[in-house]
PDB file of C-alpha atoms in Angstrom:
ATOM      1  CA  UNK A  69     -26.898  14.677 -27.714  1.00  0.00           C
ATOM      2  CA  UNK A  70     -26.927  11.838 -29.633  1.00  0.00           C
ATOM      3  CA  UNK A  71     -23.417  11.487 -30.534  1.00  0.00           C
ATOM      4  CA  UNK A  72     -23.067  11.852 -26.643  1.00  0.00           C
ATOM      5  CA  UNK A  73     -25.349   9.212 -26.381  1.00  0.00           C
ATOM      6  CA  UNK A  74     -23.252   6.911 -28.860  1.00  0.00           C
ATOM      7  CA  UNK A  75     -20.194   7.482 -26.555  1.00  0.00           C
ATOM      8  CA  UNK A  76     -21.845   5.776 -23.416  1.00  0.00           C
ATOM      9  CA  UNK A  77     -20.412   8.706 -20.675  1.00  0.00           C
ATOM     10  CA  UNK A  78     -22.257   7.440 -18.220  1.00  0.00           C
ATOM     11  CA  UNK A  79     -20.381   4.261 -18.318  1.00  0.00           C
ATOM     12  CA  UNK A  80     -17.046   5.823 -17.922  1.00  0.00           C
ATOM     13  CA  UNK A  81     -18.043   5.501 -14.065  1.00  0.00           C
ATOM     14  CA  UNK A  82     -16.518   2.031 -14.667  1.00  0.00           C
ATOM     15  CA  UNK A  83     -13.276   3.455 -15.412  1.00  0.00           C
ATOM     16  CA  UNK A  84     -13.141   4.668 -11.872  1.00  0.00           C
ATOM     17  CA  UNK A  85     -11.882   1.177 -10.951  1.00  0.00           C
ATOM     18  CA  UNK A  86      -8.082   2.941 -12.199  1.00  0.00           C
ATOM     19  CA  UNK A  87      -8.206   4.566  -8.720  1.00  0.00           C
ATOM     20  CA  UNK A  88      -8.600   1.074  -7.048  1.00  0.00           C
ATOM     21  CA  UNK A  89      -4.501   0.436  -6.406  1.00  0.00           C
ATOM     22  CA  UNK A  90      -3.774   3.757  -5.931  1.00  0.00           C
ATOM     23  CA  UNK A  91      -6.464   4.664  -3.175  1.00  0.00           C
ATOM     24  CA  UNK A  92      -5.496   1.518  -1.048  1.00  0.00           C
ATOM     25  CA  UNK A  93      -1.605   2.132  -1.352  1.00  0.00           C
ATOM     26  CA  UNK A  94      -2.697   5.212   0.828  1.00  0.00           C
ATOM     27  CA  UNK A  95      -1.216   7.582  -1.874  1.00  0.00           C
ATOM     28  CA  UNK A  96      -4.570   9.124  -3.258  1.00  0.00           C
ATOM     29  CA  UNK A  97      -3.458  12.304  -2.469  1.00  0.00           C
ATOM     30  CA  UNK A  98      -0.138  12.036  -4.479  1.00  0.00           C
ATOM     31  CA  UNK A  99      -0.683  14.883  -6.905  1.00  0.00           C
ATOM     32  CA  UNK A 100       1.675  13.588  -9.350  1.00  0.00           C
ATOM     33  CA  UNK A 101       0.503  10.196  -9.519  1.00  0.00           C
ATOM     34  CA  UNK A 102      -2.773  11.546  -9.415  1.00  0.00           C
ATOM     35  CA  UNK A 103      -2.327  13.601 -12.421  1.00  0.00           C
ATOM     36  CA  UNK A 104      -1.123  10.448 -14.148  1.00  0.00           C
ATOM     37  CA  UNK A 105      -4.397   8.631 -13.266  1.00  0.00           C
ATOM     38  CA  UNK A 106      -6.616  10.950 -14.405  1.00  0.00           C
ATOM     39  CA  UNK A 107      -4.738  11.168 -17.920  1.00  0.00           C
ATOM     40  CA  UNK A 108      -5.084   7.288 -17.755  1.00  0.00           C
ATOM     41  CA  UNK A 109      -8.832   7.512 -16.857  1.00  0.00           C
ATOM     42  CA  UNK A 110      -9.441   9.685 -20.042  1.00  0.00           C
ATOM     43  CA  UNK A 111      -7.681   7.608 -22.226  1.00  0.00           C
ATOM     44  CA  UNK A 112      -8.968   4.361 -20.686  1.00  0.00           C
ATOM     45  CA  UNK A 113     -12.873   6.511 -21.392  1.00  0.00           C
ATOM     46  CA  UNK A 114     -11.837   7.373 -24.832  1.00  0.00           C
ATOM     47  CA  UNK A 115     -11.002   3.614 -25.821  1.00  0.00           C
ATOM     48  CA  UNK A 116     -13.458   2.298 -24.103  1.00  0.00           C
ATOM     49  CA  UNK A 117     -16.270   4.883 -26.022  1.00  0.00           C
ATOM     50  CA  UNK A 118     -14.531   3.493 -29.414  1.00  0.00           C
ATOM     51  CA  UNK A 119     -15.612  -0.164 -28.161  1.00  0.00           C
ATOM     52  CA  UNK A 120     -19.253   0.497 -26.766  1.00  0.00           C
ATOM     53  CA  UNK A 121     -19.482   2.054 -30.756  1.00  0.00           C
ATOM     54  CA  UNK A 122     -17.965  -0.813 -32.532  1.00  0.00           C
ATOM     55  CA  UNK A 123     -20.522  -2.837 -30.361  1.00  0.00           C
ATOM     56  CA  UNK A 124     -22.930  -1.281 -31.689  1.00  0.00           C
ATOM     57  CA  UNK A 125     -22.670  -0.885 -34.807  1.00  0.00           C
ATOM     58  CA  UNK A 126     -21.800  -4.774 -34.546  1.00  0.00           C
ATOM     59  CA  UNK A 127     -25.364  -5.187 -33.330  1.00  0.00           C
ATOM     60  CA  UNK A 128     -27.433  -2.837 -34.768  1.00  0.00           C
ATOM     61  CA  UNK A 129     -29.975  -5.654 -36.070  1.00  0.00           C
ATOM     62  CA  UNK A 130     -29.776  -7.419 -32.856  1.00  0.00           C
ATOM     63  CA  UNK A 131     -30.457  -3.404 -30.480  1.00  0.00           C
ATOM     64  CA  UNK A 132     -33.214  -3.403 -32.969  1.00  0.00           C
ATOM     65  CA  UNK A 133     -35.319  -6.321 -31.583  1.00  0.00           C
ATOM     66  CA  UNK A 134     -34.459  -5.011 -27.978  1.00  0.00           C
ATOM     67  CA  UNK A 135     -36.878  -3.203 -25.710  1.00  0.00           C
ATOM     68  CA  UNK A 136     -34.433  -1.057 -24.316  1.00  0.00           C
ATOM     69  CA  UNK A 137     -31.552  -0.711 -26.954  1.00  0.00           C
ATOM     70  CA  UNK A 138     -33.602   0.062 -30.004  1.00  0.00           C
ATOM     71  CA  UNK A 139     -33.473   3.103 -28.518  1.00  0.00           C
ATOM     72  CA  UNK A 140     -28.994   3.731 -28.948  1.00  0.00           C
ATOM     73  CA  UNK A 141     -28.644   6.037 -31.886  1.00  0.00           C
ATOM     74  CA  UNK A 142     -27.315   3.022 -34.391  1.00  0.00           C
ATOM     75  CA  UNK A 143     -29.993   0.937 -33.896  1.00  0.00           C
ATOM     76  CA  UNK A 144     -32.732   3.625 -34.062  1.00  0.00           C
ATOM     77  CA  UNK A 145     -30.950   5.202 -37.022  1.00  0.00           C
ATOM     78  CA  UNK A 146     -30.562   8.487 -35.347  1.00  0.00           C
ATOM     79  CA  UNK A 147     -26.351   7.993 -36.079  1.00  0.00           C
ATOM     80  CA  UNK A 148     -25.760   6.634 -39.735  1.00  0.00           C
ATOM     81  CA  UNK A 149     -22.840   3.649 -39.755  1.00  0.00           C
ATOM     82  CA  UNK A 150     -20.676   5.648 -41.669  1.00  0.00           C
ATOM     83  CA  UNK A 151     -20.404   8.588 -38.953  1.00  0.00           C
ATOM     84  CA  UNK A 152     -20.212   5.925 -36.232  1.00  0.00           C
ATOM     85  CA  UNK A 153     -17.001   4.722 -37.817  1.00  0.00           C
ATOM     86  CA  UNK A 154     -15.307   7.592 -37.859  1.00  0.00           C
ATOM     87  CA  UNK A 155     -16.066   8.586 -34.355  1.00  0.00           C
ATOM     88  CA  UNK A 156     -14.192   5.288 -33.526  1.00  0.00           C
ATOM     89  CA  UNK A 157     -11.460   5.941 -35.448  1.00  0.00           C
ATOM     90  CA  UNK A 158     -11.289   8.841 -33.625  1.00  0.00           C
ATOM     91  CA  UNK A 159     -11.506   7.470 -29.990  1.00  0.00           C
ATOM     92  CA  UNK A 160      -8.706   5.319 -31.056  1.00  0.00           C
ATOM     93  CA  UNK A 161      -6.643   8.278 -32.394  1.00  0.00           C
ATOM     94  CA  UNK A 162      -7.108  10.094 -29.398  1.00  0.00           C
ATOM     95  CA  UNK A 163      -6.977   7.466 -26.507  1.00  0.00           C
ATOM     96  CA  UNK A 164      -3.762   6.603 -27.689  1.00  0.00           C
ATOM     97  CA  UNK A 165      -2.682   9.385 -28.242  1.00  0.00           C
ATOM     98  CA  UNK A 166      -3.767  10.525 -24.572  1.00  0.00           C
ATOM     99  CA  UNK A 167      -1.862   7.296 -23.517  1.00  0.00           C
ATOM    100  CA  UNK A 168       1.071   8.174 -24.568  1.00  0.00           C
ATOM    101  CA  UNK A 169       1.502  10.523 -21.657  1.00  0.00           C
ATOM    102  CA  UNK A 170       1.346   8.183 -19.263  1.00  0.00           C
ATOM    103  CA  UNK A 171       3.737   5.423 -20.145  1.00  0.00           C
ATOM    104  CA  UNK A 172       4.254   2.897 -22.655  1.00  0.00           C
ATOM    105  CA  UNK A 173       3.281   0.164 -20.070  1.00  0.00           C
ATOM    106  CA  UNK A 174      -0.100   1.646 -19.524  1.00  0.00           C
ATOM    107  CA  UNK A 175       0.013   1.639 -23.294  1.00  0.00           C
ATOM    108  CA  UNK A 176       0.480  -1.986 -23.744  1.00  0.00           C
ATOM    109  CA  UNK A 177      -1.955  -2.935 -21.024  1.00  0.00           C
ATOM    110  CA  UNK A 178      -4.838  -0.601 -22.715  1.00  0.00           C
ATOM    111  CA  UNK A 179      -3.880  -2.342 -25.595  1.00  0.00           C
ATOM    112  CA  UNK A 180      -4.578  -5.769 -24.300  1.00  0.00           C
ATOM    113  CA  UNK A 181      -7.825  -4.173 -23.189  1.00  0.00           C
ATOM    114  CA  UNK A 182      -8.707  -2.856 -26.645  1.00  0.00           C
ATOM    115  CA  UNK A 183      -7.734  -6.238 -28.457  1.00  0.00           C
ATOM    116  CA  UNK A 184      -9.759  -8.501 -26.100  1.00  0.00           C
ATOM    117  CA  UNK A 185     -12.936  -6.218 -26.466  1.00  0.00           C
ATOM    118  CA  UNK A 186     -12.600  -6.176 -30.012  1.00  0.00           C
ATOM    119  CA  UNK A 187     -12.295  -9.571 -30.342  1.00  0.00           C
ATOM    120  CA  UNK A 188     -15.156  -9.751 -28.065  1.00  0.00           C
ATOM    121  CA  UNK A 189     -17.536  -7.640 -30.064  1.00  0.00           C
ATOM    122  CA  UNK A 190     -16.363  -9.777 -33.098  1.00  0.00           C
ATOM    123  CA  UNK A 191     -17.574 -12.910 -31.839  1.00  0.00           C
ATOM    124  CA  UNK A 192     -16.145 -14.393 -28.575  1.00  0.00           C
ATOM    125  CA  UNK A 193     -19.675 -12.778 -27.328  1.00  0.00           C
ATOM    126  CA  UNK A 194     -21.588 -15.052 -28.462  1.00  0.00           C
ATOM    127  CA  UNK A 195     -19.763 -17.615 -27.019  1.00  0.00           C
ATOM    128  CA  UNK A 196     -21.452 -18.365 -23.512  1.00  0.00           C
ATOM    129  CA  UNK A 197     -19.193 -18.681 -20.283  1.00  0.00           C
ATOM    130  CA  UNK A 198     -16.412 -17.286 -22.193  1.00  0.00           C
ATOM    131  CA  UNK A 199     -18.650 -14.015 -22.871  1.00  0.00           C
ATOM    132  CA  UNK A 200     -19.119 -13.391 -18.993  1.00  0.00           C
ATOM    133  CA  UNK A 201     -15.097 -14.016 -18.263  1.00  0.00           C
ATOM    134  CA  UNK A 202     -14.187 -11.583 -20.798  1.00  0.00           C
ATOM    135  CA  UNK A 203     -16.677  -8.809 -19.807  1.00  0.00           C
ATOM    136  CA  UNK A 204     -14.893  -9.776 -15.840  1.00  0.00           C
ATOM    137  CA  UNK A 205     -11.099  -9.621 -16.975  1.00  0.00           C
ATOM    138  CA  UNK A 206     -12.271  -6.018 -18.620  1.00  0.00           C
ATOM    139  CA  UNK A 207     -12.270  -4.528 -14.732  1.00  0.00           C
ATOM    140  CA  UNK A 208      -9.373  -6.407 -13.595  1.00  0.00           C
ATOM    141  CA  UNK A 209      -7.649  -4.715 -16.751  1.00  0.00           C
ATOM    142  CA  UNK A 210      -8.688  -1.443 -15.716  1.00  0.00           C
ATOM    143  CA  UNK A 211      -7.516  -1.868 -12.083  1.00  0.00           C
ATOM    144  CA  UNK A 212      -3.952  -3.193 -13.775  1.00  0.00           C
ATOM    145  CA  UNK A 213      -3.752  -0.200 -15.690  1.00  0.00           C
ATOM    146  CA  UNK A 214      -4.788   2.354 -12.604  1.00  0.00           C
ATOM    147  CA  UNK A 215      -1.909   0.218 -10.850  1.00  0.00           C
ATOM    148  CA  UNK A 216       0.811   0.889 -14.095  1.00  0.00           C
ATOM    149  CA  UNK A 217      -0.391   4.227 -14.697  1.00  0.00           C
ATOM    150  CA  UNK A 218       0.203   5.283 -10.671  1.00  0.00           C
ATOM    151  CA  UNK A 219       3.059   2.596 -10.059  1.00  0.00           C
ATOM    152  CA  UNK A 220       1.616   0.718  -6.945  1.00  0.00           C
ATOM    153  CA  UNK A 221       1.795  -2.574  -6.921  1.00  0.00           C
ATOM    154  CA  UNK A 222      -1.667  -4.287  -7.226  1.00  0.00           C
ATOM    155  CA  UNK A 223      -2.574  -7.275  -4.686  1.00  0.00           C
ATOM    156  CA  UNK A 224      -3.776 -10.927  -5.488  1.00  0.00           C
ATOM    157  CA  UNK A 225      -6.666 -10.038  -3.218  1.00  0.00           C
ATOM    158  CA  UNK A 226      -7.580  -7.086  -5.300  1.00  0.00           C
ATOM    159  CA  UNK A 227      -7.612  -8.380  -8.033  1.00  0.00           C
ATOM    160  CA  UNK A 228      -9.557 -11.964  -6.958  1.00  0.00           C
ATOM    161  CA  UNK A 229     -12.203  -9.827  -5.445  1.00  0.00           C
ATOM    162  CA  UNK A 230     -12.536  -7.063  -8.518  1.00  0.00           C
ATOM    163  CA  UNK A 231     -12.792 -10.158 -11.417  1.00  0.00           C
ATOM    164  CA  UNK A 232     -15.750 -11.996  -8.784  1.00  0.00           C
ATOM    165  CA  UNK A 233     -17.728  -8.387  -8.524  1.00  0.00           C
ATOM    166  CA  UNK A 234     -17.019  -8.045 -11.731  1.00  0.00           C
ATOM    167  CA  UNK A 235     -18.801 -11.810 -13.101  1.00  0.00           C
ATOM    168  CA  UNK A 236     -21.175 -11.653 -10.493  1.00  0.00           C
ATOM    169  CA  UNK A 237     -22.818  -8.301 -12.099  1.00  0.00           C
ATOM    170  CA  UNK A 238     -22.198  -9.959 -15.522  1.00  0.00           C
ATOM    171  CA  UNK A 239     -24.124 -13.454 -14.454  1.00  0.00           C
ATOM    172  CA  UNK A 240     -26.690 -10.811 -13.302  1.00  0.00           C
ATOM    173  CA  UNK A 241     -27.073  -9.038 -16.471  1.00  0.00           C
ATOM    174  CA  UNK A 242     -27.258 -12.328 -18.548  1.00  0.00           C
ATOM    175  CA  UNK A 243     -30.076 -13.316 -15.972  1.00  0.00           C
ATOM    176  CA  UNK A 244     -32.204 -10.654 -17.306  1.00  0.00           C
ATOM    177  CA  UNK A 245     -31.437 -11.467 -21.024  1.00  0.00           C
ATOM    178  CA  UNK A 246     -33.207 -14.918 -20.029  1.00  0.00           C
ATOM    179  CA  UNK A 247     -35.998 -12.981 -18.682  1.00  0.00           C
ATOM    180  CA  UNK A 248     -36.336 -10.654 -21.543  1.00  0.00           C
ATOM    181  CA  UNK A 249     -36.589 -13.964 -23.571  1.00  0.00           C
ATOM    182  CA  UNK A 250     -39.069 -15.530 -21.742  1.00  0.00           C
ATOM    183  CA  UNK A 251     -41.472 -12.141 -22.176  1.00  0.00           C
ATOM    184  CA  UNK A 252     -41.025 -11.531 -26.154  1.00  0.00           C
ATOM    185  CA  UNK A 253     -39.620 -15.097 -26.875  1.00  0.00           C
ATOM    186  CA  UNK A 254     -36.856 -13.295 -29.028  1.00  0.00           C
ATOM    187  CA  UNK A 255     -33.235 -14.014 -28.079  1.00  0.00           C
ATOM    188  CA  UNK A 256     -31.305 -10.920 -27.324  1.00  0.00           C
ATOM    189  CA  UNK A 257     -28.348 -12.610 -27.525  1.00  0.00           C
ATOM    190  CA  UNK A 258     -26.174 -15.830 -29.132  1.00  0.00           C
ATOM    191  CA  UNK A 259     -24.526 -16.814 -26.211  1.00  0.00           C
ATOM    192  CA  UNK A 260     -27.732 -16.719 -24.375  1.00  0.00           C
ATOM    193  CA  UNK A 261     -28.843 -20.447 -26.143  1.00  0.00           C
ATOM    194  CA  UNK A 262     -26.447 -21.028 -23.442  1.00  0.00           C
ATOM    195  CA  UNK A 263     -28.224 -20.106 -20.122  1.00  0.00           C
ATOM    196  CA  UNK A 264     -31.227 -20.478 -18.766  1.00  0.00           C
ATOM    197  CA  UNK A 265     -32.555 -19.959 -15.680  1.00  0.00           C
ATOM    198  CA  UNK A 266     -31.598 -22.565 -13.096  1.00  0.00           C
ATOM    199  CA  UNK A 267     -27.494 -22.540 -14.454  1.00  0.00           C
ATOM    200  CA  UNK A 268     -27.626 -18.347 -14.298  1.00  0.00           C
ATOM    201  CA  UNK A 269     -29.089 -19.121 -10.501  1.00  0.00           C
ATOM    202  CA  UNK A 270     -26.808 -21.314  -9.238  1.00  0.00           C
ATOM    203  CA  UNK A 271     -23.531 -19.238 -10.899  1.00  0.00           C
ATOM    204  CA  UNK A 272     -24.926 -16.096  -9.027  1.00  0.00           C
ATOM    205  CA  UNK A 273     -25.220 -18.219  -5.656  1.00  0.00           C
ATOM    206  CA  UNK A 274     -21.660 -19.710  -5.928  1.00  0.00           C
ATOM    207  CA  UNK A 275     -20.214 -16.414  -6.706  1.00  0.00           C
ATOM    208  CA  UNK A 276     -21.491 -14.240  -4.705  1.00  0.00           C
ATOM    209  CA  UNK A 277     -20.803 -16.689  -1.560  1.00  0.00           C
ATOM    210  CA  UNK A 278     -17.373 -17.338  -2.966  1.00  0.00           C
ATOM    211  CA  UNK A 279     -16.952 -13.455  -2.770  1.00  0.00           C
ATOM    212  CA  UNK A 280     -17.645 -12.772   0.644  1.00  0.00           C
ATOM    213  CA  UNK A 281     -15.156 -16.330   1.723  1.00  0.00           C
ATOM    214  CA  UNK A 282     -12.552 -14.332  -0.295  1.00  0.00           C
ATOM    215  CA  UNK A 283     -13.492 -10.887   1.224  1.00  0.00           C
ATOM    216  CA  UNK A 284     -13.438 -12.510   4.672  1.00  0.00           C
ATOM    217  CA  UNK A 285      -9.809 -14.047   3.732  1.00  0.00           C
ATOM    218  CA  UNK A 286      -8.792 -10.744   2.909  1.00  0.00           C
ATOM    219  CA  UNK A 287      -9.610  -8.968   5.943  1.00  0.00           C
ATOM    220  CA  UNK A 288      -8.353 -11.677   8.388  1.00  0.00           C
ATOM    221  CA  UNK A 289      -4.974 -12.070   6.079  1.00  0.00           C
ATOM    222  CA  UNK A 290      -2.031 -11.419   8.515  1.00  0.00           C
ATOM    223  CA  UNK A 291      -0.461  -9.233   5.523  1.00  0.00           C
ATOM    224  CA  UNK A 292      -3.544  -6.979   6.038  1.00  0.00           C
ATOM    225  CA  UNK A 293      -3.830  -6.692   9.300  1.00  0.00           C
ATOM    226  CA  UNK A 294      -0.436  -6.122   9.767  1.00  0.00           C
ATOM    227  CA  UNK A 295      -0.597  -3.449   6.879  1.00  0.00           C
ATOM    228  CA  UNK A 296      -3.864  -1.823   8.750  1.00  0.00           C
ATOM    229  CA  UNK A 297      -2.792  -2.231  12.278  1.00  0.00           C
ATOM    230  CA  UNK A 298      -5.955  -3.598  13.031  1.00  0.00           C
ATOM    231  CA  UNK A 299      -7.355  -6.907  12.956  1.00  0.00           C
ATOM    232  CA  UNK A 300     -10.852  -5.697  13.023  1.00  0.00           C
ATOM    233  CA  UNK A 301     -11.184  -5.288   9.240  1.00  0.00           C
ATOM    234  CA  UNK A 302     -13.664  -7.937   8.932  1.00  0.00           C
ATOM    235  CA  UNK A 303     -16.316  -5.382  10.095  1.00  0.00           C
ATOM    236  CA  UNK A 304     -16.123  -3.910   7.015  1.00  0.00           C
ATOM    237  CA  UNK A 305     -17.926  -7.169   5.707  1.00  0.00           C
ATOM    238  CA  UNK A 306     -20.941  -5.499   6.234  1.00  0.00           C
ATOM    239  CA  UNK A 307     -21.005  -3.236   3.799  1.00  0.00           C
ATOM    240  CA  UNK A 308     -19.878  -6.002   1.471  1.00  0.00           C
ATOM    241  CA  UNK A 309     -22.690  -8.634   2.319  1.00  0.00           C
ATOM    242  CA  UNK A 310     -25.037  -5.146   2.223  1.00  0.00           C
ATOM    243  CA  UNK A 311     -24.649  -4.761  -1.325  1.00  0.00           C
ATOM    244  CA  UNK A 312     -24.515  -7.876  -2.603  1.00  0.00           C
ATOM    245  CA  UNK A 313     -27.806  -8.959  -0.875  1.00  0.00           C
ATOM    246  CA  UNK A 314     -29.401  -5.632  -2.449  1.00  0.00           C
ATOM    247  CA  UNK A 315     -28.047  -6.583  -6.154  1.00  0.00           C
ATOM    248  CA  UNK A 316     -29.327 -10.121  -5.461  1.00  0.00           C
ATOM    249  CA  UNK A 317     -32.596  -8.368  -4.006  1.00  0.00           C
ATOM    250  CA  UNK A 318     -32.913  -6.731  -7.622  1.00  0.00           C
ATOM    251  CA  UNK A 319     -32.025  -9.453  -9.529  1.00  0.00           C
ATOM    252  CA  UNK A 320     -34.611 -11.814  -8.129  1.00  0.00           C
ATOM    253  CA  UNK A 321     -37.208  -9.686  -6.497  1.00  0.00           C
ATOM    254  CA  UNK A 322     -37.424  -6.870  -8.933  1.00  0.00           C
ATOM    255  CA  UNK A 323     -35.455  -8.735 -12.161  1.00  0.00           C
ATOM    256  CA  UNK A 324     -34.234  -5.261 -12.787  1.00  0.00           C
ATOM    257  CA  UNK A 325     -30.322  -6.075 -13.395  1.00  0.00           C
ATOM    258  CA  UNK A 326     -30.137  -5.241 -17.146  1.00  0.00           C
ATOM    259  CA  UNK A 327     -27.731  -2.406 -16.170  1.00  0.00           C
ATOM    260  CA  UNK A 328     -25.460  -2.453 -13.560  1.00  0.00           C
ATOM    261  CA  UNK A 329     -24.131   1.417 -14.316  1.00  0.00           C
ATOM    262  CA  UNK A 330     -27.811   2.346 -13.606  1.00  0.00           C
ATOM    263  CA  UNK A 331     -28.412   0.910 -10.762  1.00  0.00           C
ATOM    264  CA  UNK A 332     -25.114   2.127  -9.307  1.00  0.00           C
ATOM    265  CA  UNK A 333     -26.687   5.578 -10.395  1.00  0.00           C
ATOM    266  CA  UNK A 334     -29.980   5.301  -9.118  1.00  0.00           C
ATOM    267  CA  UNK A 335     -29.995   2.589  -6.051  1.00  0.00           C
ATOM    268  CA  UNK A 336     -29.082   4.632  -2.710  1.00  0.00           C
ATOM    269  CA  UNK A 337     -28.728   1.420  -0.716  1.00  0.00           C
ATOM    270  CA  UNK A 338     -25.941  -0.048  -2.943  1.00  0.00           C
ATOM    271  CA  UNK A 339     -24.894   3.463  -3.068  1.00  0.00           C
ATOM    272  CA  UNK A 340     -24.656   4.195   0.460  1.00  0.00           C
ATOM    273  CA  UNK A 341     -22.964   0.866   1.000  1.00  0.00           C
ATOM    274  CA  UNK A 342     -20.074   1.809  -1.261  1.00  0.00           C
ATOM    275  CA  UNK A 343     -19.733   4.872   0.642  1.00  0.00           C
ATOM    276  CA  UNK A 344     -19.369   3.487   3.871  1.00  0.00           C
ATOM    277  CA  UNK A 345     -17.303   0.865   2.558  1.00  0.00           C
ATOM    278  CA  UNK A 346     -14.715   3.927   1.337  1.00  0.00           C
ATOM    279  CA  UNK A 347     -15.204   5.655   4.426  1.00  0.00           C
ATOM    280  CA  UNK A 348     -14.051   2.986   6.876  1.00  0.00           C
ATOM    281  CA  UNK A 349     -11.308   2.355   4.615  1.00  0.00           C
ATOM    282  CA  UNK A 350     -10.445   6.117   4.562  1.00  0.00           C
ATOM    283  CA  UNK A 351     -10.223   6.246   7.900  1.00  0.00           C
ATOM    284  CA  UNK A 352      -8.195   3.375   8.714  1.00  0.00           C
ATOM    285  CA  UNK A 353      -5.511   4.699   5.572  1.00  0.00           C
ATOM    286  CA  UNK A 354      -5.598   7.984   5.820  1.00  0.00           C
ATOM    287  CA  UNK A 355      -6.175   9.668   8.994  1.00  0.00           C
ATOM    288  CA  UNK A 356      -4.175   9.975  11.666  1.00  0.00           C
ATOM    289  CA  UNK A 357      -6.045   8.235  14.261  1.00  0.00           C
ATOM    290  CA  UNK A 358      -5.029   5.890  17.364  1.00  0.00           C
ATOM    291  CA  UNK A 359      -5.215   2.679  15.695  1.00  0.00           C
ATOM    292  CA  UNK A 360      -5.857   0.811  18.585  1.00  0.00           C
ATOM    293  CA  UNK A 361      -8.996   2.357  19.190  1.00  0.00           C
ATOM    294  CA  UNK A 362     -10.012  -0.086  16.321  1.00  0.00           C
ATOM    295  CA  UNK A 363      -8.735  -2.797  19.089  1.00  0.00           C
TER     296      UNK A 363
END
């Protein structure tokens, strides 16, 4: 359990993003291509396991003054540094490995992935701003690399909107560093010297409105509506402006935002948004409905 533990499963669910480019090219059901994503998704989970270790083992000292992740095995001591490092070595050996099925593009983009998380866990962390964009270009990776590994080309929209979820849940989850702070007066991070309260605020206001102008765009675009047949995509904003007012609702009502996989596990509001989000985008791709009933 606890080397399970070490390997962060539960975050693969970010990984899921691979599927991004290949659901919306209306070619989710291609078997083949399929196939191919799902080797990419465990390879992408393998190399992504070998990261959340290096992390840790990066920060055992730091996990240790943490309410929460004195509990991961390295920092509790349930995992000595010596086994951690080989179970690294051997996420790296086997996600490339894995990746080499898929193509050597995929490769080289995983790659990228790997070396910016690295360098990431070996300092650019602690670096504030530049932390949060680095954490946000990890999804838009994984989204290029479920667009390489399927071959479908992957929009400007897509991947605007993906790095903007992706900073605002980052912004979010630096917020409740600063809270953390403020209740043990120990700093749970470097980079957080670099935030406080009023600057995280204002960065989760101007993204999260920028976000919904450039989700708006999107569904208005004449390339999507002509691509849709419909020009009454910008329902769908709903479900957008739904979630985001529920993550905001956590992050300032309930200051709850320290993990963003959890709450995607555990909140059926943002959960339920997602799904209807999928479903009217189902519909409108894949079934063989009248399309100007959406008219």
């Amino acid at each position: 359990m606890k080397y399970i533990k070490l390997l962060r499963p539960k975050h693969w669910v970010k990984n899921a993003f691979l599927f991004i480019p290949l659901f919306f090219a209306g070619e989710i059901f291609n078997t083949s291509k399929l196939l191919h994503l799902l080797i990419a998704f465990v390879a992408f989970s393998l190399i992504a396991s070998s990261i959340y270790i290096i992390n840790d083992y990066k920060d055992i000292e730091a996990d240790k003054q943490h309410p929460i992740k004195c509990k991961r095995p390295l920092a509790s001591g349930a995992i000595s540094k010596t086994t951690a490092l080989l179970l690294f070595a051997l996420c790296i050996l086997m996600g490339t490995l894995v990746a080499s099925f898929v193509s050597e593009k995929f490769m080289f983009v995983l790659g990228i992935y790997f070396v910016l998380n690295l360098l990431y866990c070996f300092g650019l962390k602690n670096i504030s701003i530049l932390d949060i964009m680095i954490l946000s270009t990890g999804f838009v990776l994984r989204v290029k690399s479920g667009g390489v590994a399927a071959d479908v080309a992957m929009s400007e929209w897509l991947t605007i909107m993906i790095f903007l979820l992706a900073l605002f849940m980052a912004i979010a989850k630096r917020r409740d560093d600063i809270l953390i702070k403020q209740d043990s007066g120990k700093e749970m991070r470097k980079a957080a010297s670099g935030y406080n309260m009023d600057f995280l605020n204002v960065m989760l206001a101007l993204v999260s409105a920028v976000m919904i102008v450039c989700y708006l765009m999107y569904t208005i675009s004449p390339e999507t509506q002509a691509r849709f047949h419909t020009y009454r995509l910008y329902y769908t904003t709903l479900f957008v402006i739904g979630g985001l007012l529920r993550y905001l609702q956590i992050t300032y009502v309930e200051n709850n935002t320290g993990s963003p996989t959890k709450i995607l596990y555990k909140d059926r509001f943002i959960q339920l948004t997602i799904l209807l989000w999928v479903l009217s985008f189902y519909v409108l791709i894949y079934l063989p409905t009248d399309k100007t009933f959406f008219e």
